[in-house]
XYZ file of C-alpha atoms in Angstrom:
657
model
C 129.236 -279.842 19.213
C 127.567 -276.433 19.054
C 129.154 -273.872 21.493
C 125.881 -273.362 23.332
C 125.726 -277.255 23.924
C 129.183 -277.277 25.232
C 128.540 -274.387 27.656
C 125.317 -275.938 28.685
C 127.497 -279.164 29.644
C 129.703 -277.083 31.720
C 127.066 -275.351 33.562
C 125.424 -278.722 34.218
C 128.662 -279.944 35.895
C 128.815 -276.835 37.958
C 125.250 -276.980 38.984
C 125.741 -280.517 40.236
C 128.705 -279.380 42.074
C 126.770 -276.425 43.591
C 124.344 -278.855 45.070
C 126.886 -281.034 46.588
C 126.318 -278.886 49.780
C 123.292 -276.699 50.244
C 123.616 -273.555 48.404
C 127.455 -273.838 47.659
C 130.119 -276.128 46.090
C 132.214 -278.278 48.507
C 135.445 -277.146 49.720
C 138.519 -277.861 47.423
C 139.571 -281.506 47.271
C 142.992 -282.664 48.308
C 143.666 -284.282 44.824
C 146.786 -282.968 43.205
C 146.087 -280.753 40.128
C 148.780 -282.685 38.206
C 146.784 -286.036 38.771
C 143.643 -284.347 37.480
C 145.276 -283.280 34.340
C 146.896 -286.670 33.708
C 143.361 -288.043 33.307
C 142.934 -285.783 30.343
C 146.607 -285.341 29.187
C 146.075 -285.553 25.359
C 143.296 -283.096 25.448
C 145.230 -280.504 27.435
C 148.396 -280.978 25.369
C 146.582 -280.509 22.195
C 143.469 -278.535 22.977
C 140.591 -277.985 20.630
C 137.117 -276.620 20.610
C 135.694 -280.187 20.421
C 137.808 -281.469 23.349
C 138.242 -278.591 25.778
C 134.655 -279.226 27.366
C 135.926 -282.648 28.558
C 139.020 -281.081 30.064
C 137.168 -278.215 31.710
C 134.422 -280.601 33.106
C 137.136 -282.715 34.635
C 139.040 -279.824 36.156
C 136.013 -278.078 37.561
C 134.475 -281.354 38.901
C 137.715 -282.195 40.863
C 138.287 -278.560 41.877
C 141.758 -279.324 42.847
C 143.808 -276.506 44.534
C 145.265 -274.147 41.857
C 142.617 -274.875 39.261
C 141.786 -271.256 38.483
C 145.449 -270.403 38.212
C 146.011 -273.242 35.762
C 143.098 -272.179 33.693
C 144.505 -268.539 33.491
C 147.971 -269.849 32.712
C 146.518 -272.346 30.057
C 144.612 -269.530 28.291
C 147.554 -267.184 28.429
C 149.937 -270.078 26.821
C 152.002 -270.284 29.905
C 151.784 -274.008 30.451
C 154.422 -276.417 29.132
C 154.326 -280.074 28.524
C 157.334 -282.337 29.115
C 157.164 -285.059 26.427
C 159.201 -287.521 28.374
C 156.614 -288.279 31.019
C 153.521 -286.038 29.805
C 153.714 -283.874 32.802
C 152.675 -280.158 32.697
C 154.634 -277.284 34.302
C 154.729 -273.682 34.464
C 158.106 -272.143 33.470
C 160.090 -268.890 33.711
C 163.007 -267.828 31.362
C 166.520 -268.339 32.737
C 168.468 -267.380 29.592
C 168.298 -266.991 25.843
C 166.898 -270.499 25.300
C 166.637 -271.764 29.091
C 163.493 -272.384 31.003
C 163.082 -273.213 34.653
C 160.153 -275.637 35.084
C 157.963 -274.968 38.018
C 155.701 -277.644 39.631
C 151.901 -276.595 39.151
C 150.948 -278.095 42.497
C 153.808 -276.931 44.814
C 155.163 -274.037 42.968
C 158.781 -275.422 43.647
C 161.516 -275.380 40.827
C 161.902 -278.802 39.160
C 164.487 -278.634 36.549
C 166.110 -276.228 34.074
C 165.751 -277.180 30.488
C 166.087 -275.732 26.954
C 162.871 -274.856 24.931
C 163.590 -277.858 22.765
C 163.009 -280.315 25.543
C 159.470 -279.011 26.303
C 156.301 -278.147 24.319
C 154.528 -274.846 24.932
C 150.801 -275.391 24.763
C 149.208 -272.854 22.466
C 145.326 -272.836 22.526
C 143.869 -271.110 19.679
C 141.273 -268.137 20.150
C 138.198 -270.476 20.172
C 139.579 -272.561 23.044
C 140.732 -269.406 25.044
C 137.151 -268.036 24.892
C 135.912 -271.419 26.163
C 138.457 -271.310 28.943
C 137.540 -267.821 29.789
C 133.842 -268.619 30.063
C 134.534 -271.731 32.245
C 136.700 -269.723 34.482
C 133.954 -267.176 34.928
C 131.803 -269.945 35.892
C 134.259 -271.583 38.211
C 134.703 -268.257 40.133
C 130.953 -267.645 40.285
C 130.418 -270.905 41.931
C 133.348 -270.692 44.305
C 132.599 -271.511 47.910
C 134.438 -268.264 49.162
C 132.030 -265.255 48.941
C 135.000 -262.877 48.268
C 136.029 -264.867 45.233
C 132.413 -264.777 43.981
C 132.247 -260.958 44.507
C 135.641 -260.459 42.807
C 134.405 -262.448 39.734
C 131.373 -260.277 39.574
C 133.692 -257.168 39.804
C 135.665 -258.725 36.789
C 132.477 -259.093 34.820
C 131.425 -255.513 35.446
C 134.841 -254.322 34.133
C 134.717 -256.461 30.951
C 131.172 -257.304 30.236
C 130.475 -259.668 27.297
C 127.563 -261.690 25.955
C 129.391 -265.054 26.899
C 128.865 -264.146 30.576
C 125.040 -264.192 30.599
C 124.634 -267.995 30.792
C 126.997 -268.712 33.655
C 125.890 -265.743 35.536
C 122.294 -266.972 35.284
C 123.296 -270.391 36.405
C 125.189 -269.046 39.325
C 122.345 -266.782 40.371
C 119.969 -269.794 40.607
C 121.933 -271.262 43.434
C 123.224 -267.981 45.063
C 121.825 -267.698 48.679
C 124.050 -264.749 49.868
C 121.581 -261.746 49.546
C 124.326 -259.151 48.966
C 125.897 -261.337 46.208
C 122.586 -262.207 44.652
C 121.613 -258.484 44.388
C 124.918 -257.730 42.620
C 124.150 -260.613 40.331
C 120.779 -259.294 39.558
C 122.132 -255.995 38.692
C 124.809 -257.346 36.454
C 122.185 -259.478 34.702
C 120.294 -256.359 33.813
C 123.486 -254.638 32.417
C 124.492 -257.695 30.415
C 120.814 -258.243 29.072
C 120.618 -254.568 28.267
C 123.603 -254.845 25.997
C 123.788 -258.326 24.790
C 120.339 -260.315 25.019
C 119.364 -261.622 21.712
C 115.599 -261.194 22.412
C 114.557 -257.513 21.980
C 111.825 -257.772 24.506
C 114.293 -258.996 27.176
C 116.718 -256.154 26.154
C 114.047 -253.388 26.411
C 112.839 -254.776 29.777
C 116.391 -254.860 31.183
C 116.976 -251.167 29.900
C 113.821 -250.028 31.471
C 115.038 -251.605 34.680
C 117.962 -249.194 34.461
C 116.032 -246.131 34.299
C 116.966 -243.708 37.063
C 119.881 -245.827 38.017
C 122.774 -243.220 38.581
C 125.541 -245.764 38.899
C 128.456 -245.487 36.598
C 127.885 -248.997 35.192
C 124.427 -248.190 34.378
C 125.026 -244.837 32.700
C 127.918 -246.550 30.689
C 125.729 -249.296 29.576
C 122.981 -246.977 28.369
C 125.719 -244.638 26.684
C 127.169 -247.717 24.933
C 123.732 -248.581 23.406
C 123.180 -245.065 22.318
C 126.558 -244.851 20.527
C 126.381 -243.343 16.947
C 128.535 -242.972 13.946
C 128.526 -239.900 11.518
C 127.163 -240.878 8.134
C 125.939 -239.162 4.911
C 124.233 -240.343 1.802
C 122.044 -238.940 -1.028
C 119.065 -240.474 0.631
C 118.980 -242.333 4.048
C 118.981 -245.985 3.460
C 115.927 -247.888 4.435
C 115.998 -249.550 7.911
C 118.689 -246.985 9.245
C 118.185 -246.276 12.849
C 118.774 -242.310 12.659
C 119.731 -240.538 15.721
C 119.648 -236.940 14.287
C 119.852 -235.176 11.097
C 122.720 -232.692 11.122
C 121.912 -229.246 9.845
C 124.429 -226.940 8.145
C 125.183 -223.923 10.430
C 123.798 -225.517 13.653
C 125.458 -228.975 13.756
C 128.098 -228.602 11.226
C 129.869 -226.086 8.994
C 129.869 -225.900 5.189
C 133.569 -226.425 5.135
C 133.326 -229.508 7.360
C 130.557 -230.965 5.311
C 132.438 -230.388 1.989
C 135.692 -231.823 3.471
C 133.925 -234.812 4.429
C 132.645 -235.359 0.857
C 136.027 -234.636 -0.647
C 137.706 -237.032 1.973
C 135.318 -239.612 0.327
C 136.451 -238.755 -3.157
C 133.161 -237.569 -4.244
C 134.101 -233.958 -4.923
C 137.276 -232.212 -5.686
C 139.439 -231.188 -2.686
C 139.290 -227.726 -1.531
C 142.799 -226.191 -1.681
C 143.628 -224.421 1.634
C 146.113 -221.839 2.463
C 149.075 -224.098 2.217
C 147.919 -225.637 -1.095
C 147.434 -222.088 -2.690
C 150.835 -221.118 -1.394
C 152.614 -224.092 -2.746
C 150.865 -223.618 -6.115
C 151.963 -219.970 -6.326
C 155.521 -220.800 -5.285
C 155.650 -223.509 -8.200
C 154.514 -220.984 -10.750
C 156.753 -217.929 -10.108
C 158.055 -216.566 -13.296
C 160.104 -213.294 -13.662
C 159.236 -212.342 -10.224
C 155.258 -212.580 -10.826
C 152.721 -215.179 -10.484
C 149.800 -214.890 -13.082
C 150.989 -211.306 -13.840
C 150.938 -210.199 -10.255
C 154.349 -209.286 -8.861
C 155.359 -211.376 -5.989
C 155.798 -208.450 -3.514
C 152.086 -207.806 -3.878
C 151.156 -211.322 -2.722
C 150.882 -210.297 1.068
C 147.248 -210.588 1.514
C 144.706 -213.642 1.024
C 142.849 -211.557 -1.575
C 145.864 -210.982 -3.747
C 147.116 -214.576 -3.361
C 143.598 -215.758 -4.464
C 143.628 -213.336 -7.448
C 146.979 -214.860 -8.499
C 145.664 -218.377 -8.198
C 142.533 -217.457 -10.310
C 144.846 -216.078 -13.016
C 146.813 -219.464 -12.933
C 143.286 -221.191 -13.040
C 142.290 -219.323 -16.033
C 145.492 -220.341 -17.771
C 144.782 -223.940 -16.935
C 147.814 -224.296 -14.831
C 146.264 -225.262 -11.600
C 142.896 -226.952 -10.905
C 139.939 -224.746 -10.285
C 139.371 -223.035 -6.955
C 136.379 -224.221 -5.298
C 134.030 -221.320 -4.329
C 131.522 -221.317 -1.434
C 128.638 -221.556 -3.918
C 130.430 -224.735 -5.407
C 130.604 -226.226 -1.957
C 126.968 -225.289 -1.120
C 125.763 -226.968 -4.320
C 127.784 -230.197 -3.644
C 126.702 -230.401 0.028
C 123.155 -229.796 -0.878
C 122.993 -233.123 -2.750
C 123.563 -235.165 0.462
C 122.129 -235.716 3.674
C 124.336 -235.651 6.810
C 123.080 -237.675 9.803
C 124.135 -239.638 12.837
C 123.029 -243.240 12.881
C 122.895 -245.441 16.101
C 125.089 -248.454 16.029
C 122.141 -250.394 17.412
C 119.990 -251.102 14.552
C 116.694 -251.728 16.651
C 114.903 -248.301 17.028
C 112.793 -249.778 19.981
C 115.968 -250.522 21.923
C 117.458 -247.165 21.410
C 114.124 -245.277 22.262
C 113.978 -247.218 25.586
C 117.675 -246.550 26.275
C 117.185 -242.875 25.549
C 114.233 -242.556 27.808
C 116.006 -244.421 30.615
C 119.132 -242.223 30.152
C 116.974 -239.145 30.273
C 115.341 -240.156 33.584
C 118.881 -241.079 34.848
C 120.237 -237.607 33.918
C 117.456 -236.036 35.912
C 118.407 -237.893 39.000
C 122.110 -237.306 38.538
C 121.417 -233.586 38.432
C 119.540 -233.878 41.687
C 122.277 -235.826 43.334
C 124.876 -233.363 42.010
C 122.982 -230.651 43.709
C 123.018 -232.715 46.955
C 126.920 -233.182 46.477
C 127.257 -229.367 46.131
C 125.127 -228.878 49.139
C 127.461 -231.172 51.224
C 130.535 -229.287 49.784
C 128.852 -226.085 50.915
C 128.282 -227.286 54.324
C 131.734 -228.589 54.613
C 133.183 -225.169 53.369
C 130.985 -223.454 55.715
C 132.113 -225.444 58.671
C 135.825 -224.499 57.867
C 134.763 -220.918 57.640
C 132.867 -221.131 61.000
C 135.858 -222.597 62.706
C 138.248 -220.011 61.313
C 135.929 -217.230 62.202
C 134.263 -218.143 65.516
C 137.226 -216.925 67.515
C 137.406 -213.682 65.521
C 133.695 -213.219 66.181
C 134.299 -213.361 69.919
C 137.224 -210.946 70.140
C 135.590 -208.474 67.535
C 132.225 -208.605 69.213
C 133.202 -208.229 72.793
C 136.288 -206.072 72.398
C 135.684 -204.323 68.988
C 139.351 -205.094 68.193
C 140.065 -205.672 64.478
C 142.710 -208.421 64.910
C 144.559 -208.824 61.401
C 146.764 -211.472 63.206
C 143.874 -213.762 63.718
C 145.012 -215.912 60.703
C 148.469 -216.305 62.096
C 146.985 -217.980 65.237
C 145.368 -220.513 62.786
C 148.841 -220.803 61.354
C 150.403 -221.350 64.808
C 147.725 -224.098 65.585
C 148.650 -225.950 62.403
C 152.347 -225.847 63.072
C 151.616 -227.150 66.545
C 149.882 -230.016 65.112
C 152.782 -230.637 62.709
C 155.352 -230.593 65.494
C 153.346 -232.985 67.598
C 153.300 -235.410 64.786
C 156.941 -235.366 64.381
C 157.395 -236.226 67.948
C 154.315 -238.765 68.228
C 154.262 -240.918 64.970
C 150.777 -242.507 65.715
C 148.469 -239.992 63.889
C 145.493 -240.706 66.204
C 147.463 -240.201 69.348
C 149.140 -237.142 67.952
C 145.762 -235.697 66.924
C 144.518 -236.208 70.470
C 147.574 -234.408 71.879
C 147.570 -231.611 69.239
C 144.160 -230.231 69.633
C 144.438 -229.283 73.233
C 148.058 -228.184 72.981
C 147.232 -225.968 70.039
C 144.489 -224.415 72.158
C 146.975 -223.867 75.050
C 149.631 -222.380 72.779
C 147.500 -219.904 70.825
C 145.608 -219.137 74.161
C 148.811 -218.059 75.660
C 149.917 -216.223 72.589
C 146.668 -214.349 72.433
C 146.835 -213.390 76.012
C 150.276 -212.103 75.557
C 149.287 -210.130 72.620
C 146.353 -208.512 74.342
C 148.454 -207.779 77.549
C 151.322 -206.292 75.465
C 149.765 -204.630 72.472
C 146.019 -204.609 72.395
C 145.110 -203.211 75.682
C 147.026 -200.052 75.195
C 145.065 -199.448 71.998
C 141.350 -200.103 72.790
C 140.355 -196.524 71.995
C 142.442 -196.291 68.693
C 141.003 -198.716 66.249
C 143.200 -197.730 63.228
C 146.284 -198.143 65.332
C 145.082 -201.577 66.501
C 144.587 -202.699 62.842
C 148.019 -201.491 61.888
C 149.612 -203.050 64.837
C 147.993 -206.376 64.403
C 148.753 -206.350 60.674
C 152.523 -205.657 61.521
C 152.423 -208.567 64.016
C 150.898 -210.919 61.448
C 153.815 -210.140 59.098
C 156.215 -210.766 61.884
C 154.669 -214.102 62.764
C 154.683 -215.264 59.154
C 158.369 -214.327 58.842
C 159.195 -216.104 62.220
C 157.373 -219.264 60.861
C 159.463 -219.172 57.696
C 162.537 -218.908 59.838
C 161.657 -221.788 61.885
C 159.848 -224.189 59.606
C 161.134 -222.921 56.169
C 159.032 -221.872 53.085
C 158.038 -225.398 51.926
C 154.642 -226.766 52.974
C 154.712 -229.119 55.830
C 152.570 -232.279 56.158
C 149.824 -232.539 58.698
C 148.371 -236.044 58.075
C 144.869 -237.198 59.180
C 144.571 -240.667 60.866
C 143.730 -243.602 58.727
C 140.250 -243.674 60.008
C 139.712 -240.207 58.631
C 141.208 -241.088 55.349
C 139.208 -241.873 52.269
C 135.434 -240.870 51.732
C 132.066 -241.706 52.662
C 130.439 -242.994 49.443
C 126.852 -242.473 49.220
C 126.449 -243.402 45.624
C 128.471 -242.884 42.315
C 127.668 -239.238 42.196
C 127.888 -238.273 45.872
C 130.873 -238.800 48.183
C 132.072 -236.838 51.200
C 135.614 -236.853 52.522
C 135.794 -238.261 56.056
C 138.150 -235.604 57.195
C 135.574 -232.941 56.115
C 132.798 -234.862 57.968
C 135.243 -234.710 61.147
C 135.590 -230.908 60.776
C 131.899 -230.497 60.500
C 131.407 -232.473 63.715
C 134.173 -230.457 65.342
C 132.346 -227.091 64.175
C 129.034 -228.294 65.719
C 130.893 -229.293 68.951
C 132.477 -225.810 69.257
C 129.214 -224.229 68.607
C 127.546 -226.172 71.371
C 130.609 -225.679 73.634
C 130.608 -221.776 73.042
C 126.782 -221.833 73.617
C 127.243 -223.714 77.003
C 130.098 -221.282 78.004
C 128.229 -218.186 77.101
C 124.836 -219.186 78.574
C 125.604 -221.688 81.497
C 128.938 -220.403 83.167
C 129.941 -217.293 85.184
C 132.543 -216.448 82.674
C 129.990 -216.389 79.870
C 127.682 -214.222 81.974
C 130.450 -211.691 82.450
C 131.213 -211.723 78.797
C 127.774 -211.098 77.840
C 127.479 -208.219 80.288
C 130.639 -206.700 79.159
C 129.497 -207.039 75.613
C 126.168 -205.264 76.223
C 127.249 -202.444 78.726
C 130.848 -202.502 79.895
C 130.242 -199.500 82.239
C 127.445 -201.088 84.013
C 129.301 -204.446 84.229
C 132.217 -202.568 85.829
C 129.840 -201.038 88.482
C 128.518 -204.481 89.228
C 132.034 -205.775 90.180
C 133.156 -207.325 86.920
C 136.592 -206.533 85.692
C 136.302 -205.630 81.900
C 140.018 -205.817 81.592
C 140.198 -209.363 82.755
C 137.241 -210.327 80.648
C 138.870 -208.801 77.509
C 142.099 -210.747 78.255
C 140.220 -213.986 78.626
C 138.084 -213.354 75.738
C 141.034 -212.444 73.447
C 142.756 -215.574 74.664
C 139.660 -217.927 74.084
C 139.217 -216.486 70.561
C 142.893 -217.168 69.806
C 142.705 -220.615 71.312
C 139.773 -221.588 69.190
C 141.674 -220.237 66.106
C 144.600 -222.508 66.982
C 142.290 -225.635 67.101
C 140.842 -224.563 63.833
C 144.365 -224.470 62.438
C 144.786 -228.264 63.326
C 141.588 -229.065 61.506
C 142.199 -226.897 58.553
C 145.917 -228.175 58.212
C 144.658 -231.711 57.646
C 142.778 -230.512 54.476
C 145.123 -227.672 53.283
C 148.878 -227.116 53.093
C 150.504 -226.035 56.406
C 152.629 -222.904 55.366
C 153.488 -219.557 56.929
C 150.802 -217.864 54.570
C 148.097 -220.239 55.208
C 146.278 -217.932 57.808
C 146.176 -215.150 55.319
C 144.146 -217.309 53.023
C 141.401 -217.438 55.745
C 141.489 -213.904 57.189
C 139.334 -212.246 54.683
C 136.678 -214.869 54.656
C 136.689 -214.840 58.440
C 136.053 -211.144 58.523
C 133.422 -211.490 55.895
C 131.745 -214.235 57.771
C 131.702 -212.145 61.088
C 130.397 -209.024 59.408
C 127.689 -210.913 57.285
C 126.540 -212.898 60.113
C 126.477 -210.194 62.778
C 129.236 -208.848 64.967
C 129.563 -210.868 68.265
C 126.869 -213.331 67.610
C 127.814 -217.025 67.638
C 124.446 -217.869 65.648
C 125.340 -214.842 63.403
C 128.691 -216.343 62.604
C 127.087 -219.635 62.020
C 124.532 -218.167 59.598
C 127.359 -216.022 57.932
C 129.501 -219.154 57.357
C 126.514 -220.955 55.793
C 125.716 -218.048 53.546
C 129.282 -217.545 52.329
C 130.039 -221.222 51.919
C 126.826 -221.758 49.970
C 127.309 -218.692 47.944
C 130.983 -219.691 46.927
C 130.029 -223.323 46.077
C 126.930 -222.229 44.128
C 128.844 -219.818 42.012
C 131.563 -222.311 41.388
C 128.963 -224.824 40.095
C 127.939 -222.349 37.416
C 131.633 -221.525 36.635
C 133.691 -224.382 37.780
C 136.667 -223.524 35.800
C 137.212 -220.128 37.296
C 137.394 -220.126 41.223
C 138.838 -216.659 41.332
C 135.770 -215.268 39.479
C 133.627 -217.087 42.092
C 135.354 -215.199 44.737
C 135.022 -212.006 43.050
C 131.246 -212.443 42.538
C 130.939 -213.462 46.214
C 132.702 -210.245 47.503
C 130.429 -208.185 45.263
C 127.322 -209.877 46.676
C 128.677 -209.320 50.273
C 129.092 -205.618 49.421
C 125.510 -205.352 48.210
C 124.166 -207.461 51.083
C 125.821 -205.185 53.657
C 124.302 -202.144 52.051
C 120.804 -203.501 52.710
C 121.531 -205.092 56.153
C 124.671 -203.393 57.701
C 124.193 -205.181 60.928
C 124.306 -208.636 59.401
C 121.883 -211.463 59.585
C 121.750 -211.648 63.334
C 121.998 -208.106 64.725
C 123.485 -207.912 68.286
C 122.020 -205.743 70.864
C 124.019 -203.684 73.402
C 127.375 -202.118 72.745
C 127.971 -203.699 69.282
C 124.685 -202.573 68.071
C 125.132 -199.147 69.259
C 128.508 -198.769 67.671
């Protein structure tokens, strides 16, 4: 019976089963699988391509529990027959020649036997293909939607022409819209590669145009696979992908080597071959009349080789002119493995369209990365922007407040193992700890150095080193884990090109939340009014009853507290170490200066500019992030030359300074 007819018989059985209930096969029957197998016992024990359709039809029609597992085991030669009663079993090895028989229905151990007491069923390759196709059909028609979707995933991983018919039959009765859409897409992929009618293939290929999924791009790339060929003249009917030109597509040496490997021209002796020939022909301390001690350059070694060649001792040395003459007699080209030019033309056009869309989505992905990086820079810099803008204090220890916040989150996680609960506790606690540390620093050090900026810079730099060493003494030098909750793990998959880590989305939301909170504090609260007054004119603010000393203390504490919260957020995407703050202090200062000193919106604009600039440079030079940072610094220097007050210039004291 022809294979197509056998497959049609199986599909007919499945279709009848599919309509037993509306849309899907009925639930599995209670009939034991062993009883079903006994109805076709001779065909199972001695399978052939002629008898296997009868077995498969009986199994799929009965739909007994364990049918799919049996089909897989049967195909993998893991089923045994006991000749005494004709029953079938699975088995596992118990010794050198021992087997433990396992009941195919219950999975229970039955008896221990030797390999001579049972027959291992060994279906041939043709039978195994039939079983595989039937198994695909069985899974595609299964009542469980998850099983059907898993079968589709298996088809996508290992596509073949045999899957078109069962997938088409399953699609005809599929009523789940999501699964039906997946089936339609897989049919396009299979038809694009394996359909026998060229018009169907071309139509399916054109349907993949612009599809940026990995499966579609892989299918188109497989259709456009080529092989390197050469000939005196291109054979008629060859589907040529390109003609390879000397100098542009291949070197003269590579072309000649291709011909010599095919035995069409004499091999070209390389350095090792020349050296071995010279060593073999040393006579009285010379080779070809040239003393051995003079053979220290390629030119002298070739001269000695030519002398041996003139004497007929070694084969002639192939010159560049000889190679050019030999290569000129042949055409070197790449030929498509697909012989139909119309198919490859359609695939190439579809792939070009797809590459254009992939480039567009890659730009979107880079933009998401830039926004994510900008949100991290904003969180790291916003506290510095407040203290620098209001107090004009260059706080080199700002990065260590970020580090303190991250370590606070780590300590909380060691006490509260639930990551969600620990995060809820860690955020306000990190703010409280770093707020208190900032107030202490301002009261003990900063307040005495307001009029001496250089001493302030040196003092805070020394404090940053001391805080780093203190962290090393407490937590050690190894990185500590700060784990995000499960609901922040993974990524938001937009398509096969763009995905955004959930934790980075959370950091972006947190950055926006801090932006709104700061705007509310600065514009809608008494503290914000006093901060803005001190920022614009501290003398006038003092005459109006505002205590600038108190405002400076609270402002420094607020900026430090925000840095602590930023440390918890950054610690979930970076390593928590004593030096982690130093990695962000330079970017924080650049963000503040470029955006505009003391301006919240300026800090936001500066973070967006620096994040976009860094990711944009990395896109053009992804292998060298250090170069990207170097170019970014150079750009910032040039930017400040033309706009020294930043993107958003602040009015008042900061502007005057």
